[in-house]
Amino acid sequence: MDDEGEKSIELMSQMEGLFNKLGKTVYNTDGTLKNTYDLLGELADVYPTLTAAEKAYVTETIAGKYQAQNAAAILSNWKTAVDATATALNSQGSAMKENSRYMDSIQGKLKQLSIA
């Protein structure tokens, strides 16, 4: 999509060229387009090695001129975002275990009885 939200074949071609120059591809092995998470993850791997001009070109190409700073922040802090996601997912499992223990306790059983 371009800055106005329209599909752009030219933009897609430009992104494909950009990824190819960086040794990456926008397509999966089955020919489908990779999802945004995978594309950003691949860019984040090479982003620290780019010059300032290359970084500006990459961010403007993938996000447009109005969102380039947001893209730069995402690519510069990708590991932090991935770590935060993993922590959140692990925390969810921890909270579920804790709730399960509570529900199996005498207090939990009494609460279930009072609700029913």
GROMACS .gro file of C-alpha atoms in nm:
model
  116
    1MET     CA    1   0.000   0.000   0.000
    2ASP     CA    2   0.116   0.353  -0.066
    3ASP     CA    3   0.075   0.657   0.165
    4GLU     CA    4  -0.285   0.698   0.051
    5GLY     CA    5  -0.374   0.334   0.121
    6GLU     CA    6  -0.386   0.233  -0.245
    7LYS     CA    7  -0.229  -0.085  -0.381
    8SER     CA    8   0.080   0.000  -0.579
    9ILE     CA    9   0.250  -0.242  -0.815
   10GLU     CA   10   0.536   0.005  -0.853
   11LEU     CA   11   0.583   0.019  -0.476
   12MET     CA   12   0.576  -0.360  -0.450
   13SER     CA   13   0.840  -0.383  -0.720
   14GLN     CA   14   1.050  -0.123  -0.539
   15MET     CA   15   1.024  -0.318  -0.211
   16GLU     CA   16   1.113  -0.643  -0.382
   17GLY     CA   17   1.421  -0.477  -0.533
   18LEU     CA   18   1.518  -0.335  -0.194
   19PHE     CA   19   1.493  -0.673  -0.023
   20ASN     CA   20   1.689  -0.841  -0.302
   21LYS     CA   21   1.970  -0.584  -0.267
   22LEU     CA   22   1.986  -0.667   0.103
   23GLY     CA   23   2.004  -1.041   0.031
   24LYS     CA   24   1.644  -1.097   0.142
   25THR     CA   25   1.318  -1.175  -0.032
   26VAL     CA   26   0.958  -1.064   0.017
   27TYR     CA   27   0.823  -1.406  -0.085
   28ASN     CA   28   0.799  -1.739   0.092
   29THR     CA   29   0.930  -2.050  -0.081
   30ASP     CA   30   0.576  -2.127  -0.201
   31GLY     CA   31   0.556  -1.790  -0.380
   32THR     CA   32   0.323  -1.618  -0.132
   33LEU     CA   33   0.408  -1.282   0.019
   34LYS     CA   34   0.571  -1.302   0.362
   35ASN     CA   35   0.379  -1.154   0.653
   36THR     CA   36   0.475  -0.818   0.800
   37TYR     CA   37   0.635  -0.969   1.111
   38ASP     CA   38   0.870  -1.186   0.904
   39LEU     CA   39   0.957  -0.901   0.669
   40LEU     CA   40   1.039  -0.664   0.954
   41GLY     CA   41   1.239  -0.932   1.133
   42GLU     CA   42   1.453  -0.990   0.826
   43LEU     CA   43   1.509  -0.618   0.778
   44ALA     CA   44   1.594  -0.577   1.146
   45ASP     CA   45   1.877  -0.830   1.103
   46VAL     CA   46   2.057  -0.613   0.846
   47TYR     CA   47   1.938  -0.267   0.957
   48PRO     CA   48   2.224  -0.200   1.205
   49THR     CA   49   2.482  -0.260   0.930
   50LEU     CA   50   2.339   0.003   0.693
   51THR     CA   51   2.463   0.358   0.648
   52ALA     CA   52   2.239   0.648   0.754
   53ALA     CA   53   2.140   0.710   0.391
   54GLU     CA   54   2.058   0.342   0.338
   55LYS     CA   55   1.851   0.336   0.658
   56ALA     CA   56   1.656   0.640   0.540
   57TYR     CA   57   1.592   0.476   0.203
   58VAL     CA   58   1.481   0.148   0.365
   59THR     CA   59   1.244   0.309   0.612
   60GLU     CA   60   1.087   0.541   0.355
   61THR     CA   61   1.046   0.254   0.109
   62ILE     CA   62   0.874   0.022   0.354
   63ALA     CA   63   0.671   0.280   0.546
   64GLY     CA   64   0.640   0.592   0.332
   65LYS     CA   65   0.774   0.935   0.412
   66TYR     CA   66   0.515   1.003   0.683
   67GLN     CA   67   0.583   0.684   0.882
   68ALA     CA   68   0.958   0.645   0.817
   69GLN     CA   69   1.050   0.749   1.173
   70ASN     CA   70   0.815   0.487   1.317
   71ALA     CA   71   0.969   0.220   1.093
   72ALA     CA   72   1.318   0.328   1.203
   73ALA     CA   73   1.216   0.295   1.568
   74ILE     CA   74   1.070  -0.051   1.509
   75LEU     CA   75   1.375  -0.176   1.318
   76SER     CA   76   1.620  -0.024   1.569
   77ASN     CA   77   1.438  -0.182   1.864
   78TRP     CA   78   1.324  -0.509   1.708
   79LYS     CA   79   1.489  -0.731   1.969
   80THR     CA   80   1.319  -0.537   2.248
   81ALA     CA   81   0.980  -0.584   2.080
   82VAL     CA   82   1.038  -0.958   2.031
   83ASP     CA   83   1.154  -0.999   2.392
   84ALA     CA   84   0.852  -0.807   2.522
   85THR     CA   85   0.619  -1.026   2.318
   86ALA     CA   86   0.783  -1.342   2.452
   87THR     CA   87   0.757  -1.212   2.808
   88ALA     CA   88   0.389  -1.130   2.761
   89LEU     CA   89   0.316  -1.475   2.619
   90ASN     CA   90   0.502  -1.645   2.904
   91SER     CA   91   0.324  -1.427   3.158
   92GLN     CA   92  -0.012  -1.528   3.019
   93GLY     CA   93   0.069  -1.894   3.083
   94SER     CA   94   0.187  -1.810   3.433
   95ALA     CA   95  -0.135  -1.623   3.514
   96MET     CA   96  -0.343  -1.913   3.384
   97LYS     CA   97  -0.154  -2.158   3.607
   98GLU     CA   98  -0.198  -1.933   3.909
   99ASN     CA   99  -0.571  -1.897   3.842
  100SER     CA  100  -0.604  -2.272   3.800
  101ARG     CA  101  -0.440  -2.327   4.139
  102TYR     CA  102  -0.677  -2.074   4.297
  103MET     CA  103  -0.983  -2.236   4.140
  104ASP     CA  104  -0.872  -2.574   4.281
  105SER     CA  105  -0.827  -2.430   4.631
  106ILE     CA  106  -1.097  -2.436   4.899
  107GLN     CA  107  -1.148  -2.060   4.855
  108GLY     CA  108  -1.189  -2.105   4.480
  109LYS     CA  109  -1.440  -2.387   4.525
  110LEU     CA  110  -1.641  -2.177   4.774
  111LYS     CA  111  -1.642  -1.889   4.526
  112GLN     CA  112  -1.767  -2.122   4.251
  113LEU     CA  113  -2.045  -2.246   4.479
  114SER     CA  114  -2.152  -1.893   4.573
  115ILE     CA  115  -2.171  -1.792   4.205
  116ALA     CA  116  -2.379  -2.097   4.110
   0.00000   0.00000   0.00000
